[in-house]
Amino acid sequence: GETRKLAEPFFVIATQNPVETAGTFPLPEAQTDRFMMKLSMGLPDREGEIRILETYREKDPLLELNAVMTCEELIAVKRQAEKTYVHPLINGYLADIVLATRKQEKVVMGVSPRGTLALMRCCKALACMEGRDYVTPDDVKKLAPAVLAHRLVFSFGRSRQEEAVKLMEEILKSVPVPVEDFSRR
């Protein structure tokens, strides 16, 4: 086979429909671990539904997509996020959270190092988006459920996302949060 380098920026967004799963198979853990985050969009409330109806009454939303930034701008933002500082105590906090996932009675496979790296990268991006050049424990707490929960493998088989998120929230409550000036290098 031949390996080809993909153009930058490159990313994949996948959707998962919770109904009509007949004939489909769950992804193996090794593949699930390669998705950076798992988010649930939910459905709009009544007002949101009405806005959708009014906005797209006479037009197709897919025909009117507009870029919010150029590829060059996106690459520059990505490079800026990569430079975001992660204090050694934050690295320890990330490691403690991930190690706690591996010690849970219900969990047969906790978060892998790939998941730890994904969480750190997401935290750096969030800090950058919020105008900071350093990561805080609040960044970690905010993102850990979305980045780590789908990577947990439970002893009773695959869990529902809600159960995994709840366990991640329990872990976050139990792991001591570091206190420091996290902007110091």
Coordinates of C-alpha atoms in Angstrom, one line a residue, residues 5 24 37 47 53 66 95-96 113-114 153 183:
K5 CA 0.1 12.9 3.2
T24 CA -24.2 -1.9 12.3
M37 CA -13.9 14.0 21.6
E47 CA -37.6 28.5 20.1
L53 CA -38.1 26.9 10.3
N66 CA -19.8 30.4 4.3
A95 CA -1.8 12.0 34.6
D96 CA -3.7 11.6 38.0
P113 CA -1.8 7.7 26.7
R114 CA -3.4 8.7 23.4
V153 CA -14.3 0.1 28.6
S183 CA 1.0 31.0 33.8

